[in-house]
XYZ file of C-alpha atoms in Angstrom:
537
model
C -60.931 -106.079 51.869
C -60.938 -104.462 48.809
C -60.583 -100.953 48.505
C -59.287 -99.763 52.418
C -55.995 -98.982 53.659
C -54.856 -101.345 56.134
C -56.078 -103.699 58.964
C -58.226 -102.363 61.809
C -55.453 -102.742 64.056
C -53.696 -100.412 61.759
C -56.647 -97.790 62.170
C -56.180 -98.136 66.106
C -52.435 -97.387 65.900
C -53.282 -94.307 63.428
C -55.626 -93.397 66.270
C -53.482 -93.362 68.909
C -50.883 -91.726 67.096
C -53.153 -88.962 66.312
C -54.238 -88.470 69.758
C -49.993 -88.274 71.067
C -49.882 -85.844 68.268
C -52.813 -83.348 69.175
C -52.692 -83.497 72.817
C -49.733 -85.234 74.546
C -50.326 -83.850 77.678
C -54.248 -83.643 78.025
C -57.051 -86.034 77.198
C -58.389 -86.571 73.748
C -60.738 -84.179 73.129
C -62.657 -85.386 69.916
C -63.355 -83.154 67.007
C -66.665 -82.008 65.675
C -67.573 -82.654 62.231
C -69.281 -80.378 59.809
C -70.019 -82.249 56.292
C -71.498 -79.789 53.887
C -72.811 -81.757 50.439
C -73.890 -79.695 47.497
C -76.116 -80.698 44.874
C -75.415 -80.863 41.286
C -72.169 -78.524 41.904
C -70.028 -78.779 39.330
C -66.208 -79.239 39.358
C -65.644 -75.763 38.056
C -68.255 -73.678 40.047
C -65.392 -73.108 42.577
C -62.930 -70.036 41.576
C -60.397 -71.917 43.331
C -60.409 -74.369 40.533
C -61.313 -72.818 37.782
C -60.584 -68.865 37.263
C -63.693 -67.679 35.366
C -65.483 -68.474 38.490
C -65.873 -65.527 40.288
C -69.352 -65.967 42.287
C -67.585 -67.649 45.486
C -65.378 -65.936 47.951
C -65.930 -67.545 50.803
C -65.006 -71.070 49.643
C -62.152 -69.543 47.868
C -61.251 -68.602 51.332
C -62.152 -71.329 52.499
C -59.339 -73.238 50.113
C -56.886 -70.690 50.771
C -57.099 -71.715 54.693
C -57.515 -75.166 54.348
C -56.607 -78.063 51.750
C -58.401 -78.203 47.867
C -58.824 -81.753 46.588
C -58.603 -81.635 42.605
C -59.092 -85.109 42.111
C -61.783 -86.106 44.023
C -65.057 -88.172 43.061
C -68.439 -89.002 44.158
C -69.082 -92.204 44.729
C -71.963 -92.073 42.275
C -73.149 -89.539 39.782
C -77.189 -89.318 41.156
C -78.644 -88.538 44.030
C -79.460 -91.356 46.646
C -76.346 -93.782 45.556
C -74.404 -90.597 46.512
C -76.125 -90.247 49.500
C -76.243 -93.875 50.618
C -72.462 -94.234 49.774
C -71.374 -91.353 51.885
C -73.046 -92.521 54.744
C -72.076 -95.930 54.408
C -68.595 -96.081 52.756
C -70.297 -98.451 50.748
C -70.650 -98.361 47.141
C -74.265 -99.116 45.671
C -73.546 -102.850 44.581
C -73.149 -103.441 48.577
C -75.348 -100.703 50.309
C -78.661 -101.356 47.774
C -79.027 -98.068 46.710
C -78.712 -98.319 42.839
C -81.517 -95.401 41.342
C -82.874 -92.456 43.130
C -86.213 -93.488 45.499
C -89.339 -91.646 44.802
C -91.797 -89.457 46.776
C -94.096 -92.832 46.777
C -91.162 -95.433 47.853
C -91.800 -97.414 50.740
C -87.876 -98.373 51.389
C -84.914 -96.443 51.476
C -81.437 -97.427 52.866
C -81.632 -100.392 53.763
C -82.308 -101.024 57.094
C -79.334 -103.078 57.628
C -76.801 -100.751 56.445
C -75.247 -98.745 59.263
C -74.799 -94.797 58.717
C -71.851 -92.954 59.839
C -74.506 -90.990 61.936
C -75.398 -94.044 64.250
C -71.790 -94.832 64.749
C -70.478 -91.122 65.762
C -73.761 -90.919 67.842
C -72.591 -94.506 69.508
C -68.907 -92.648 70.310
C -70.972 -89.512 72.296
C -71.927 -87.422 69.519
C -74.834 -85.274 68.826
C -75.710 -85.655 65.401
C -77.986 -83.790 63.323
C -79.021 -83.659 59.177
C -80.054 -80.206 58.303
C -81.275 -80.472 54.394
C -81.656 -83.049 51.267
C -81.904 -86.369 52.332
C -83.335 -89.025 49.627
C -82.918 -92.181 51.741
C -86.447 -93.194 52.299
C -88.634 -91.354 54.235
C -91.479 -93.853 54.922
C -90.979 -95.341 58.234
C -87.548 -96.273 60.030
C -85.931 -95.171 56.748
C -86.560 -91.393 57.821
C -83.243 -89.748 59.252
C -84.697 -89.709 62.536
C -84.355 -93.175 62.922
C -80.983 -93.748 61.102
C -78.816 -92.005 63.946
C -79.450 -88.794 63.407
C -80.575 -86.578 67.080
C -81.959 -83.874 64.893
C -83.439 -83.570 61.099
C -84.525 -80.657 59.426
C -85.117 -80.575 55.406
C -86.373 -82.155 52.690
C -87.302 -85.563 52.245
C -86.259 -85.959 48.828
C -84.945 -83.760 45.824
C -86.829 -80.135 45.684
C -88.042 -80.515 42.376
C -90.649 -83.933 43.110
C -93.147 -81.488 44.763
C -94.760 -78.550 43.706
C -94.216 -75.256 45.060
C -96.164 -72.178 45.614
C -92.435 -70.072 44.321
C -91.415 -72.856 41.875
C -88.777 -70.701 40.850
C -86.109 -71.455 37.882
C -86.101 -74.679 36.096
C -85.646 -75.330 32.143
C -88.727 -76.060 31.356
C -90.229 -74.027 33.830
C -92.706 -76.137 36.069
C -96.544 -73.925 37.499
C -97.025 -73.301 41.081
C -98.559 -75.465 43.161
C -102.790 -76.034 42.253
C -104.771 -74.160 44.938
C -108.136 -75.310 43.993
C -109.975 -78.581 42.911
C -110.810 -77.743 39.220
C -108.425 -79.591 36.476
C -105.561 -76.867 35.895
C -104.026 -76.785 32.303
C -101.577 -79.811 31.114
C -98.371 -79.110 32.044
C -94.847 -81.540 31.821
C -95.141 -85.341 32.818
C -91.912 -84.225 35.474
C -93.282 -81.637 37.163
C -94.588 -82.689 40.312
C -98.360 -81.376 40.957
C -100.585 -83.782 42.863
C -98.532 -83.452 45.934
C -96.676 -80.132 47.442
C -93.541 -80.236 49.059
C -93.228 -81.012 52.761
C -90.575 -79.618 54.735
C -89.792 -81.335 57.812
C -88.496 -80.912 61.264
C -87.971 -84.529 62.788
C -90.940 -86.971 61.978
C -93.167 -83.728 62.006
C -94.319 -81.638 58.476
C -94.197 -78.095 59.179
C -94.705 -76.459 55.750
C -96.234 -77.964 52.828
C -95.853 -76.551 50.049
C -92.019 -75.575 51.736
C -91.159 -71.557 50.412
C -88.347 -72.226 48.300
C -87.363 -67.966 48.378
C -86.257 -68.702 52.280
C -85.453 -72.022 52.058
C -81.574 -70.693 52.088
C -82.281 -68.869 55.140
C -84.170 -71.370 57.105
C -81.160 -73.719 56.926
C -78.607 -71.362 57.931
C -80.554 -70.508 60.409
C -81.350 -74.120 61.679
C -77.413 -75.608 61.221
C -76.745 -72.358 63.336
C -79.133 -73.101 66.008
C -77.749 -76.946 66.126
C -73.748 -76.232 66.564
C -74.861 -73.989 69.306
C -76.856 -76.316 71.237
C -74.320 -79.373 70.345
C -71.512 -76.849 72.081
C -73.444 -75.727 74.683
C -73.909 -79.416 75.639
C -70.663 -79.936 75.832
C -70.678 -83.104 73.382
C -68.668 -83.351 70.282
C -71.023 -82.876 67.407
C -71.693 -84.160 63.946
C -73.441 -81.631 61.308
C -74.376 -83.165 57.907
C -75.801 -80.517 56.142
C -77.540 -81.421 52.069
C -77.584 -77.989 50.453
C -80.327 -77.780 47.716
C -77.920 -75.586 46.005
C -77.089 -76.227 43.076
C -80.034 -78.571 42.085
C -82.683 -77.084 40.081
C -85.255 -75.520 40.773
C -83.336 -72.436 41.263
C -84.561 -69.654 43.435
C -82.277 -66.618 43.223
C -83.058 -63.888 40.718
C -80.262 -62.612 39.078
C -78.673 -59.125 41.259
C -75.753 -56.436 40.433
C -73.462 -59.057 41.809
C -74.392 -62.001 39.296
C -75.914 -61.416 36.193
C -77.020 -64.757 35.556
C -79.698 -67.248 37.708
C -77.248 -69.894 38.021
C -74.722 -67.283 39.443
C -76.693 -65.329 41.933
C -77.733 -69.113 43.223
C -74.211 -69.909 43.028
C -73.551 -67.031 45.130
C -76.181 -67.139 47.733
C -74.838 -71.042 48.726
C -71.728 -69.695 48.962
C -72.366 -66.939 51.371
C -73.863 -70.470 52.972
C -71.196 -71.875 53.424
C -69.280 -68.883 54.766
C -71.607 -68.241 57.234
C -71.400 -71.971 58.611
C -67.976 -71.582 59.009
C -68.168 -68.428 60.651
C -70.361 -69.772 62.930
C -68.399 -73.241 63.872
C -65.031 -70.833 64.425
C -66.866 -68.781 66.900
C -66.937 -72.152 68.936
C -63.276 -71.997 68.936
C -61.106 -72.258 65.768
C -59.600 -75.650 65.529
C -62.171 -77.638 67.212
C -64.173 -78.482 64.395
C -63.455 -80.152 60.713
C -65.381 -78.408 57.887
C -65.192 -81.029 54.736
C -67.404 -79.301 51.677
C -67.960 -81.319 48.686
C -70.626 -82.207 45.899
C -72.810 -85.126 45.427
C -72.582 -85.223 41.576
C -71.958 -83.121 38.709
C -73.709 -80.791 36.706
C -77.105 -81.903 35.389
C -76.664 -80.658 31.681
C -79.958 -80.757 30.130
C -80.762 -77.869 32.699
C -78.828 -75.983 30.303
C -78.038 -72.375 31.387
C -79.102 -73.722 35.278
C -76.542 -76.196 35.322
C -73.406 -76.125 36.380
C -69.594 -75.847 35.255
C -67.256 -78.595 34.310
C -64.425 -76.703 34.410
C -62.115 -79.099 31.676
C -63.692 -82.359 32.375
C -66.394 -82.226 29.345
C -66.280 -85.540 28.390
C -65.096 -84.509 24.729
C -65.682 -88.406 23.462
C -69.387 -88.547 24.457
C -69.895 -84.636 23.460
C -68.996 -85.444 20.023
C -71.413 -88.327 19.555
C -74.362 -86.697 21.828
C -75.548 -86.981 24.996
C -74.402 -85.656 28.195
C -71.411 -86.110 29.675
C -72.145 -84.933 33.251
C -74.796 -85.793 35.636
C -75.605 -89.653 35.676
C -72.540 -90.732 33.512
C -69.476 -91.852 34.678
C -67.325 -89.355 32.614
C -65.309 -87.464 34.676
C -67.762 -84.361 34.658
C -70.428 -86.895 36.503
C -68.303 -87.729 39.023
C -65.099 -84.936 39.716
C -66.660 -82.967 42.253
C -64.974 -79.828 44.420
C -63.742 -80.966 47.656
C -62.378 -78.767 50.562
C -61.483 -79.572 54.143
C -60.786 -77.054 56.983
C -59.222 -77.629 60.378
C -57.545 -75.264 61.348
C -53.973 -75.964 63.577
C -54.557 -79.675 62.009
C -54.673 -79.542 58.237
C -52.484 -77.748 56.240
C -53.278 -74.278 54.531
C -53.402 -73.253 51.274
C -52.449 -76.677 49.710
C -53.936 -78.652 46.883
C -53.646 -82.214 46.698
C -53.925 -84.405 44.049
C -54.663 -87.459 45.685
C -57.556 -89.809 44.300
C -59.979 -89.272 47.118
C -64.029 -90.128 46.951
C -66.797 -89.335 49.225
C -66.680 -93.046 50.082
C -63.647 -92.016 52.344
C -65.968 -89.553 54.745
C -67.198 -92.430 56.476
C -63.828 -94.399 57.684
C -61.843 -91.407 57.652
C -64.237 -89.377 60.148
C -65.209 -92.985 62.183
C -61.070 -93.247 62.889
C -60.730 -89.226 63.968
C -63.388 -90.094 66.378
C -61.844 -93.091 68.198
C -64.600 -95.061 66.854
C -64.890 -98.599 65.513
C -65.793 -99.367 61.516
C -69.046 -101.699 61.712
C -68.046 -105.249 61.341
C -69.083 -108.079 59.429
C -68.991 -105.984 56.234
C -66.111 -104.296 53.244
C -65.383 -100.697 52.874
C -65.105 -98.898 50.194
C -63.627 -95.985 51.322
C -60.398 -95.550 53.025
C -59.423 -93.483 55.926
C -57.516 -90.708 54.218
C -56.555 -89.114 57.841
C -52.799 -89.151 56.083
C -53.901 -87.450 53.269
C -56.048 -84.596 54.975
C -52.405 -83.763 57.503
C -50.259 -83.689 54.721
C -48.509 -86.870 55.680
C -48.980 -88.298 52.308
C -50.992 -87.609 49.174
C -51.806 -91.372 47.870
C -55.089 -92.183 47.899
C -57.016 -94.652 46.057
C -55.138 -97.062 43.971
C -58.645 -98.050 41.994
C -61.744 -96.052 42.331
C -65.272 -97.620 40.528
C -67.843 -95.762 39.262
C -71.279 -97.070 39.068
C -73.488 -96.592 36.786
C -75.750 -94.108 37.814
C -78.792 -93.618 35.623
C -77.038 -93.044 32.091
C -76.528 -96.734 30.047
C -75.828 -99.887 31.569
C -77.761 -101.628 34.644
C -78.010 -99.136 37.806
C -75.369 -99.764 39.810
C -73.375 -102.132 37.752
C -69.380 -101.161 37.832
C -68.699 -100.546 33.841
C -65.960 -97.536 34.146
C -63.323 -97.888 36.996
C -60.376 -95.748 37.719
C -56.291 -97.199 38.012
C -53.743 -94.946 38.365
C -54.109 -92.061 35.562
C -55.969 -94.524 33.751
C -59.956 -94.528 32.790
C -61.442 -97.349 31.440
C -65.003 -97.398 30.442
C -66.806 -100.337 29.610
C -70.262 -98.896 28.732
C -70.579 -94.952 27.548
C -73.420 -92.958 26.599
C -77.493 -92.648 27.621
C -77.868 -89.170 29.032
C -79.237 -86.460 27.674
C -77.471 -83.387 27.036
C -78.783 -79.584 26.689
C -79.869 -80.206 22.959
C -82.066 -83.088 23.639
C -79.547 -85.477 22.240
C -78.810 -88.950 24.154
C -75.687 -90.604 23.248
C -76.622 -94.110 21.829
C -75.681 -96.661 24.735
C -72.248 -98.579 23.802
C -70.524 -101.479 25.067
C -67.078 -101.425 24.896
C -65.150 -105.016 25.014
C -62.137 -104.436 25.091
C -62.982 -101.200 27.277
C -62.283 -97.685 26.170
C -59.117 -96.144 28.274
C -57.926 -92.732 28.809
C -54.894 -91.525 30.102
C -56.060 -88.736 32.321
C -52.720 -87.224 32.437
C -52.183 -86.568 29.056
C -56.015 -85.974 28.439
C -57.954 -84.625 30.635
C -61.158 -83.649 28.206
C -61.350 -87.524 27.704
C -61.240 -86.363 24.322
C -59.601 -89.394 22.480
C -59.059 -93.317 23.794
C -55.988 -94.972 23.526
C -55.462 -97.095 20.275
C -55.917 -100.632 21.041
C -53.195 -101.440 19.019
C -50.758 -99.231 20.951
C -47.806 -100.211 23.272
C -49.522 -98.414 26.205
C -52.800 -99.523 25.580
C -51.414 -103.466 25.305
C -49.504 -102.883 28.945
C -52.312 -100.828 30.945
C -54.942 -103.333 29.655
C -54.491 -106.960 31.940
C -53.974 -104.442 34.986
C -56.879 -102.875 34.168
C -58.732 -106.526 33.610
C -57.427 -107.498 36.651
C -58.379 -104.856 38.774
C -61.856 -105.298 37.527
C -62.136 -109.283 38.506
C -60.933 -108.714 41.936
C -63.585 -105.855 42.956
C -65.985 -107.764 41.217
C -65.012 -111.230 43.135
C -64.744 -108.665 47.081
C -68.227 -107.425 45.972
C -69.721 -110.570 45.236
C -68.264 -112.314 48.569
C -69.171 -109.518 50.812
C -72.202 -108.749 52.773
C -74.297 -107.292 50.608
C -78.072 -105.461 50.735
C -80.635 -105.263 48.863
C -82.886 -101.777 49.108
C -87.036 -101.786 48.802
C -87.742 -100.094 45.443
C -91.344 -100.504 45.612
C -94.151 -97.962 45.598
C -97.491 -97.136 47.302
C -99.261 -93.888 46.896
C -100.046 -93.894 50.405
C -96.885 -92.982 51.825
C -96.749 -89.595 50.194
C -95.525 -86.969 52.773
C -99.116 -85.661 52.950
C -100.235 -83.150 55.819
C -103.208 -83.073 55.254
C -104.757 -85.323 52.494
C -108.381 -83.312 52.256
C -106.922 -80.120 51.039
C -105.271 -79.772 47.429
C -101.913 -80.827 46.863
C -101.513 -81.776 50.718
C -101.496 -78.465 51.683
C -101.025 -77.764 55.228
C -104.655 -75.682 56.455
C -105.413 -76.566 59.811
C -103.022 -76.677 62.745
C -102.865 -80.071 63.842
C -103.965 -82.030 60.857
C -102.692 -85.545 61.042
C -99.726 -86.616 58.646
C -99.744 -90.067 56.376
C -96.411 -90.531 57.952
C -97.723 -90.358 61.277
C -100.633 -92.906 60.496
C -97.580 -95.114 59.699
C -95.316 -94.671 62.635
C -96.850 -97.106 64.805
C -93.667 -97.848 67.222
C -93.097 -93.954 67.574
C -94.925 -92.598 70.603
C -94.730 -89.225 69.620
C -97.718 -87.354 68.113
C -97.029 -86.102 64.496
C -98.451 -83.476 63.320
C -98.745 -80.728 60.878
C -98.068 -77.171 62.166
């Protein structure tokens, strides 16, 4: 397999191990899990990496008490392949999901995938997604029916439905229409036909969703699920999609942050603090907190995107174009990455061990005494070394798909050996200043040493000694994932589209708005194995 540490076997003997080690005289009690994904975070929004941060004290505590991650990547650098490869361990070249699905997609994840929720939930967990989701929503590719016990959130990205407190975005984007007359022409990407729904399970309870407590509501939700998980006695699993740090924003700026993007910035981190509050009051060391982000900053938000901290992506900056958010430059994909267990993982240590989300899936599947799904390759590796302190080697080659810039979505044109970066295909996003880096194919590939260049700044010369030794390991490490994805077991997601499987609660008033209690959903008129009534509330 290409891409995992080890034989299954091996992953039973880790197991084990781990169990003498934690609890030689008493049964293994398994951990919870608490996986807390932020969107569009950048690298540097954490003051633990980067110093001019000052907006987030409770992840900096966070750090300080657990172990920081400073070379760790996303498995894609949008949205759903993110979210897809997290829950699968799968990049998007075996999972399906290459592009972001829309508010009108009838497929999602494909159905054959299995999610690290239905696995955990098969070893005795309660499992529940609080937040973001972007996996399909249209029939058995809603969370409720991909292993999760419990869903409450967002079906997609908050910015494909109008609001009635649209908040920040760059361009700004008009409330939600509240009557049946044309309203004035406004941008081709803001959302106003349809408002959006916010759901609990299969049911809509708010539509349009109030983005001003939309903070509060999932605090207050992720609260109310650790304490029934512990009251139940069961082990539980908590993946919880912020919408921090994706636009639209929804925090005015306050005494403590002068800026939009810092009071938002500030409010997830008081978040975050108050999760972990909450999972220590269940007793500290019984549950593993692992924050990270889903991508990196979306630049052409300008002032309400995030910070790169050093990875700018100083090649593609100098020819236009972004070199964040949907490019495979290190600011796309470099992501902050914490993990807290307290009594199990070490404190106050950074690691520089190439880690990806990809490794959530096997690494949490293996502290759980559970099996990896069969019949299928891994991308990810169980880092359970890595997170104790045992070692910090991690990924000998990471890929990065492309993942909306240039190049075909999906397709592997930038992979990562050692301190090396080689990119195949650069440019096609746009950047703050409306520029989009022309696409480029590179043959032989661009390569960076990371070590000596962080900024990806300037390429190696082709005609150098370095570049003529790093280049056949690079070209070989290339064929072989190409050769383990093309002989593996590989899915193909639904892309398609049909207007009639909007989240819509009630399709006679404007913009789906939610007017009468009781008012049949779309999504329930769909549903026809779920016995349950749907409805809006």
């Amino acid at each position: 397999m290409f891409g995992t540490m080890g034989t299954p076997w091996a992953v039973l003997v880790l197991a084990l191990a781990l169990v003498g080690l934690w609890a030689p005289c008493a049964a293994y009690k398994q951990p919870n899990f608490i996986v807390i994904l932020a969107d569009d975070v950048g690298w540097g929004d954490l003051g633990a990496n980067w110093a001019e941060t000052k907006e987030t004290p409770h992840l900096d505590e966070l750090a300080a008490e657990g172990t920081r991650f400073v070379d760790f990547h996303s498995a894609a650098s949008t949205c759903s392949p993110s979210r897809a490869s997290l829950l699968t361990g799968r990049l998007g070249a075996r999972n399906g999901v290459t592009h972001n699905f829309a508010v009108t997609s009838v497929g999602g994840l494909p159905l054959n995938e299995t999610t690290l929720a239905e696995v955990l939930r098969g070893a005795g967990y309660s499992t529940g997604a609080i937040g973001k989701w972007h996996l399909g929503h249209h029939g058995h590719h809603h969370p409720s029916f991909r292993g999760f016990d419990y869903y409450f959130g967002i079906p997609y990205s908050h910015d494909m439905g109008c609001t009635d407190t649209p908040g920040y975005n760059h361009p700004p984007c008009p409330p939600c229409p509240r009557w049946l007359f044309p309203s004035r022409v406004v941008r081709k990407d803001c959302y106003m036909e349809v408002a959006l729904p916010l759901f609990e399970n299969t049911t809509i309870i708010q539509q349009p969703v109030n983005l001003s407590s939309l903070a509060e509501r999932y605090a207050e939700e992720a609260t109310r699920f650790i304490h029934r998980a512990s009251d139940s006695g069961r082990p539980f699993f908590l993946y919880l999609a912020l919408a921090h740090m994706h636009v639209p924003l929804g925090v005015p700026p306050s005494p403590l942050a002068s800026d939009i993007y810092g009071a938002s910035l500030s409010e997830m981190d008081a978040l975050v603090g108050r999760i972990k509050q909450v999972a220590d009051s269940h007793g500290k060391g019984n549950t593993l907190l692992w924050f990270t982000g889903d991508n990196g900053p979306w630049a052409q938000k300008c002032e309400l995107a995030g910070r790169l901290g050093p990875f700018i992506g100083a090649w593609q900056q100098q020819r236009g174009g972004s070199s964040a958010k949907q490019t495979t430059w290190e600011g796309g994909h470099r992501v902050p990455a914490l993990v807290y267990w307290p009594g199990h993982i070490p404190a106050k240590r950074t690691s520089h061990a190439l880690l990806s989300t990809l490794d959530i899936f096997p690494t949490l599947v293996a502290l759980a005494g559970a099996v990896l799904p069969p019949d299928r390759r891994f991308d990810g590796l169980d880092v359970s070394p890595v997170l104790f302190g045992w070692s910090d080697v991690g990924h000998k080659v990471l890929l990065h798909p492309n993942s909306g810039a240039a190049g075909k979505d999906g397709g592997i044109e930038a992979l990562r050996l050692a301190q090396y970066k080689a990119f195949y295909t650069t440019g096609g996003a746009m950047a703050c200043d409306g520029s989009v880096g022309p696409a480029e194919h590179h043959q032989p590939p661009l390569i960076f040493n990371l070590d000596r260049d962080i900024q990806e700044q300037e390429p190696l010369d082709v005609a150098s000694r370095e570049y003529e030794e790093v280049l056949p390991a690079i070209s070989r490490a290339y064929t072989q994932a190409m050769e383990d994805i093309a002989t593996d077991n590989i899915s193909i997601a639904d892309y398609s589209k049909d207007p009639s499987v909007t989240p819509c609660c009630d399709p006679q008033h404007v913009a789906c708005r939610c007017h009468a209690p009781g008012a049949h959903t779309v999504l329930e008129q769909r549903m026809e194995t779920r016995t349950t009534q749907l409805v809006c509330l």
